[in-house]
Coordinates of C-alpha atoms and ligand atoms in Angstrom, one line a residue:
M1 CA 9.4 -65.0 2.1
S2 CA 9.9 -63.7 5.5
K3 CA 11.0 -59.9 4.9
A4 CA 10.6 -56.6 6.6
I5 CA 12.6 -53.0 6.1
G6 CA 15.2 -52.2 8.4
I7 CA 16.4 -48.4 8.7
D8 CA 19.4 -47.5 11.0
I9 CA 19.3 -44.1 11.8
G10 CA 22.8 -42.6 12.9
G11 CA 24.2 -39.1 13.8
T12 CA 26.1 -38.7 10.5
G13 CA 24.2 -41.6 8.2
I14 CA 20.7 -43.1 7.4
K15 CA 20.9 -46.5 5.9
G16 CA 18.0 -48.9 5.1
A17 CA 17.8 -52.4 3.3
L18 CA 15.0 -54.9 2.6
V19 CA 16.0 -58.0 4.9
N20 CA 15.2 -61.7 4.8
T21 CA 14.4 -62.2 8.2
K22 CA 14.8 -66.0 8.1
K23 CA 18.4 -65.7 7.4
G24 CA 19.3 -62.3 8.5
V25 CA 21.0 -61.1 5.2
L26 CA 20.1 -58.0 3.2
L27 CA 18.1 -58.7 0.3
G28 CA 19.5 -56.7 -2.6
E29 CA 21.3 -53.1 -2.1
R30 CA 21.5 -50.9 1.0
I31 CA 20.4 -47.5 0.5
R32 CA 22.4 -44.5 2.5
F33 CA 21.7 -41.0 2.9
D34 CA 23.9 -38.4 5.0
T35 CA 22.0 -37.5 7.9
P36 CA 20.5 -33.9 7.7
E37 CA 22.7 -31.1 9.3
G38 CA 21.2 -31.0 13.3
A39 CA 19.0 -34.1 12.4
S40 CA 15.7 -32.6 13.1
P41 CA 12.8 -35.1 13.4
E42 CA 11.0 -33.6 10.4
E43 CA 13.9 -33.8 8.2
V44 CA 15.2 -37.3 9.3
I45 CA 11.6 -38.9 9.1
A46 CA 11.4 -37.5 5.4
K47 CA 14.7 -39.0 4.5
V48 CA 13.4 -42.4 5.9
A49 CA 10.0 -41.9 3.8
E50 CA 12.5 -41.3 0.8
I51 CA 14.4 -44.6 1.6
V52 CA 11.3 -46.7 2.2
E53 CA 9.8 -45.4 -1.1
Q54 CA 12.9 -46.8 -2.8
L55 CA 12.8 -50.2 -1.1
D56 CA 9.5 -51.3 -1.2
R57 CA 6.0 -49.6 -1.5
D58 CA 4.2 -52.5 -0.2
K59 CA 2.3 -51.4 3.0
D60 CA 2.3 -55.0 4.3
T61 CA 6.0 -55.1 4.6
P62 CA 6.8 -54.6 8.3
I63 CA 9.3 -51.7 9.0
G64 CA 11.7 -51.4 11.6
I65 CA 13.6 -48.8 12.8
C66 CA 16.6 -48.1 15.1
F67 CA 17.7 -44.6 16.5
P68 CA 20.3 -43.6 19.2
A69 CA 18.3 -43.0 22.0
L70 CA 16.8 -44.6 24.7
I71 CA 13.2 -45.5 23.6
K72 CA 10.1 -46.4 25.7
D73 CA 6.5 -46.9 24.1
G74 CA 7.9 -45.4 20.9
V75 CA 8.8 -42.1 22.3
T76 CA 12.4 -41.1 22.2
L77 CA 13.7 -40.0 25.5
S78 CA 17.0 -38.8 24.9
A79 CA 19.1 -37.5 21.9
A80 CA 22.7 -38.4 21.5
N81 CA 24.4 -37.1 18.2
V82 CA 21.0 -35.6 16.8
S83 CA 18.7 -32.7 17.6
K84 CA 17.6 -32.2 21.0
D85 CA 13.9 -32.2 19.3
W86 CA 13.7 -35.4 19.7
V87 CA 13.5 -35.5 23.7
G88 CA 10.0 -36.5 24.5
F89 CA 8.9 -36.9 20.9
K90 CA 6.5 -39.3 19.5
A91 CA 8.4 -40.8 17.2
E92 CA 6.8 -44.2 16.3
K93 CA 3.6 -42.4 16.1
L94 CA 5.2 -40.0 13.4
F95 CA 7.1 -42.3 11.6
S96 CA 4.1 -44.5 11.1
K97 CA 2.1 -41.3 10.0
A98 CA 4.9 -40.8 7.5
L99 CA 5.2 -44.1 6.2
Y100 CA 1.6 -45.0 6.3
R101 CA 1.8 -48.1 8.3
K102 CA 2.9 -49.4 11.9
V103 CA 6.4 -49.6 12.7
V104 CA 8.4 -50.7 15.3
L105 CA 11.0 -48.3 16.9
L106 CA 14.1 -49.5 18.8
N107 CA 17.4 -48.2 20.5
D108 CA 20.3 -48.8 17.5
A109 CA 22.3 -50.8 19.6
D110 CA 19.6 -53.0 20.8
A111 CA 18.7 -53.7 17.1
A112 CA 22.4 -54.4 16.5
G113 CA 22.7 -57.0 19.6
V114 CA 19.6 -58.9 18.4
A115 CA 20.9 -59.1 15.0
E116 CA 24.3 -60.5 16.6
I117 CA 22.0 -63.2 19.2
K118 CA 20.0 -64.1 16.3
Y119 CA 21.9 -64.6 13.6
G120 CA 25.5 -64.1 14.7
A121 CA 28.3 -64.4 17.1
G122 CA 25.6 -64.7 20.0
Q123 CA 24.0 -67.7 18.9
E124 CA 23.2 -70.1 21.5
R125 CA 25.1 -67.9 24.0
K126 CA 23.7 -68.4 27.4
G127 CA 24.1 -66.4 30.3
L128 CA 25.0 -62.3 30.8
V129 CA 25.9 -61.2 27.1
L130 CA 26.7 -57.4 26.4
M131 CA 26.7 -56.4 22.8
V132 CA 29.2 -52.7 22.6
T133 CA 29.3 -50.7 19.4
L134 CA 31.8 -48.7 19.0
G135 CA 31.1 -45.7 16.6
T136 CA 30.0 -42.0 17.0
G137 CA 29.0 -43.2 20.6
I138 CA 29.0 -46.3 22.6
G139 CA 26.1 -48.3 22.6
T140 CA 25.3 -51.4 24.4
A141 CA 22.7 -54.2 24.4
L142 CA 22.3 -56.6 27.3
F143 CA 20.9 -60.0 26.9
M144 CA 20.2 -62.8 29.7
N145 CA 20.0 -66.2 27.9
G146 CA 19.1 -64.6 24.8
K147 CA 16.3 -62.2 26.2
L148 CA 17.0 -58.5 25.5
I149 CA 17.1 -56.4 28.4
P150 CA 16.2 -53.0 26.6
N151 CA 17.9 -49.5 26.7
S152 CA 20.6 -50.5 29.1
E153 CA 22.8 -46.9 28.2
L154 CA 26.1 -48.2 29.4
G155 CA 28.2 -46.1 27.0
H156 CA 27.4 -43.1 29.4
L157 CA 29.1 -45.0 32.5
E158 CA 30.9 -42.2 34.5
I159 CA 34.5 -42.7 35.1
D160 CA 37.3 -40.2 36.1
G161 CA 34.3 -37.7 36.3
V162 CA 33.1 -37.7 32.5
D163 CA 30.8 -39.4 30.6
Y164 CA 32.9 -42.3 29.0
E165 CA 31.5 -42.4 26.0
S166 CA 33.3 -39.1 24.8
M167 CA 36.7 -40.7 25.9
A168 CA 36.4 -44.2 24.4
S169 CA 34.1 -44.0 21.6
Y170 CA 35.4 -44.6 17.8
S171 CA 34.6 -41.0 17.4
A172 CA 36.7 -39.8 20.3
K173 CA 39.9 -42.3 18.8
E174 CA 39.3 -40.2 15.4
R175 CA 38.8 -36.8 17.2
E176 CA 42.3 -36.9 19.3
G177 CA 44.0 -38.8 16.4
L178 CA 44.7 -41.8 19.3
S179 CA 46.5 -44.9 18.1
F180 CA 44.8 -48.3 18.3
A181 CA 47.5 -48.8 21.6
D182 CA 46.1 -45.7 23.3
W183 CA 42.6 -46.1 22.5
A184 CA 43.0 -49.7 23.8
K185 CA 44.4 -48.1 27.2
R186 CA 40.8 -46.4 27.6
L187 CA 38.8 -49.3 26.2
T188 CA 40.5 -51.4 28.8
K189 CA 39.4 -48.8 31.5
Y190 CA 36.0 -48.9 30.3
F191 CA 35.7 -52.6 29.9
N192 CA 37.0 -53.4 33.4
M193 CA 34.7 -51.2 34.9
V194 CA 31.7 -52.8 33.1
D195 CA 33.1 -56.0 34.2
R196 CA 33.3 -54.8 38.0
L197 CA 29.7 -53.6 37.6
L198 CA 28.1 -56.7 35.8
S199 CA 30.5 -59.7 35.1
P200 CA 29.1 -60.7 31.5
D201 CA 30.0 -63.9 30.5
L202 CA 30.5 -62.3 26.9
I203 CA 30.7 -59.3 25.0
I204 CA 30.4 -58.7 21.5
I205 CA 32.2 -56.1 19.6
G206 CA 30.1 -54.1 17.1
G207 CA 30.3 -50.9 15.2
G208 CA 32.1 -50.1 11.6
V209 CA 35.6 -50.5 13.4
S210 CA 34.9 -53.9 14.7
K211 CA 36.3 -55.0 10.9
Q212 CA 39.7 -53.9 12.4
H213 CA 39.2 -56.0 15.7
E214 CA 42.7 -57.5 15.1
E215 CA 44.2 -54.0 15.5
F216 CA 42.8 -53.5 18.9
L217 CA 40.8 -56.4 20.8
P218 CA 43.9 -58.4 21.6
L219 CA 45.2 -55.0 23.3
I220 CA 42.2 -54.5 25.8
E221 CA 43.2 -55.7 29.0
T222 CA 40.1 -57.9 30.6
K223 CA 39.6 -61.3 31.9
I224 CA 36.0 -60.8 30.1
K225 CA 35.7 -62.9 26.7
M226 CA 35.5 -60.7 24.1
V227 CA 34.3 -61.4 20.4
P228 CA 33.8 -59.3 17.3
A229 CA 30.3 -59.0 15.5
E230 CA 29.6 -61.0 12.7
S231 CA 27.3 -58.8 10.7
K232 CA 29.4 -55.3 11.1
N233 CA 27.7 -52.5 10.4
N234 CA 24.3 -54.0 8.9
A235 CA 23.7 -55.3 12.4
G236 CA 21.2 -52.4 13.3
I237 CA 19.4 -52.7 9.7
I238 CA 19.1 -56.8 10.3
G239 CA 18.0 -56.6 13.9
A240 CA 15.5 -53.8 13.4
A241 CA 13.8 -55.7 10.3
F242 CA 13.8 -58.8 12.5
I243 CA 12.1 -57.1 15.6
A244 CA 9.6 -55.7 13.0
R245 CA 8.9 -58.8 11.6
R246 CA 8.2 -60.6 14.5
R247 CA 6.0 -58.0 15.9
L248 CA 3.9 -57.0 13.4
K249 CA 3.7 -59.8 11.2
P250 CA 4.9 -63.1 12.9
D251 CA 5.4 -66.2 10.5
Ligands
LIG21 C1 23.2 -43.2 23.0 C2 22.6 -44.6 22.7 C3 23.1 -45.3 21.4 C4 24.7 -45.0 21.7 C5 24.8 -45.4 20.0 C6 24.8 -43.2 22.8 O1 25.3 -42.0 22.9 O2 22.5 -42.8 24.3 O3 21.2 -44.7 22.7 O4 22.8 -46.5 21.5 O5 24.9 -43.9 21.7 O6 24.5 -44.5 18.8

């Protein structure tokens, strides 16, 4: 069977599961730990090793890890909501060392987007498709005719002189106690800027809050077609596992 481990590292939790990469579904339970305070590389790597140990000790099982940063050639080049020690850190190499096998590291929103394009709301979609995850930050994954253009980082668009992730992420809504209607006003501003710059054919809305899409998607005033993600908050795990399987052990 085609399987791989997917791990999703975030500012608040580290989650992992074994994934059937043919079907894009979890094989068994998902394991979750709170992200250690400060999210230093050493502590995060140790937690990931613990998850892998519990999931599958077979060194032949590919591992895909997704992380909230710009990632190039296995190096984490930014650090949002995690320790600044990740900036310029050779993360892929160090994860491989700790897990005794090759791993693939990619941006968390890119991983979630891959899952949606492959198995979810983005299947068979042509043109420019943007996946946007609304969580602690705003993550984006850009696809042209199904092909990922990595590290788009459009959550950091500057609007009204501020990094707009700080205004329109789900954590901003929670922090400021915004109603869905007030949050939707900010999302309207954000998505209209995205539209002016890129004219996407479709936007897929992900992140845990996408489960409540009926509360806010209809309130966003934009002409862009928008749909909720299908795999909800396991998309990162599933996408990371899929990419790892494809790169490290193609069927
Ligand atoms: C980071 C992205 C990440 C997103 C979602 C942003 O702050 O810059 O790399 O994809 O948060 O976690």
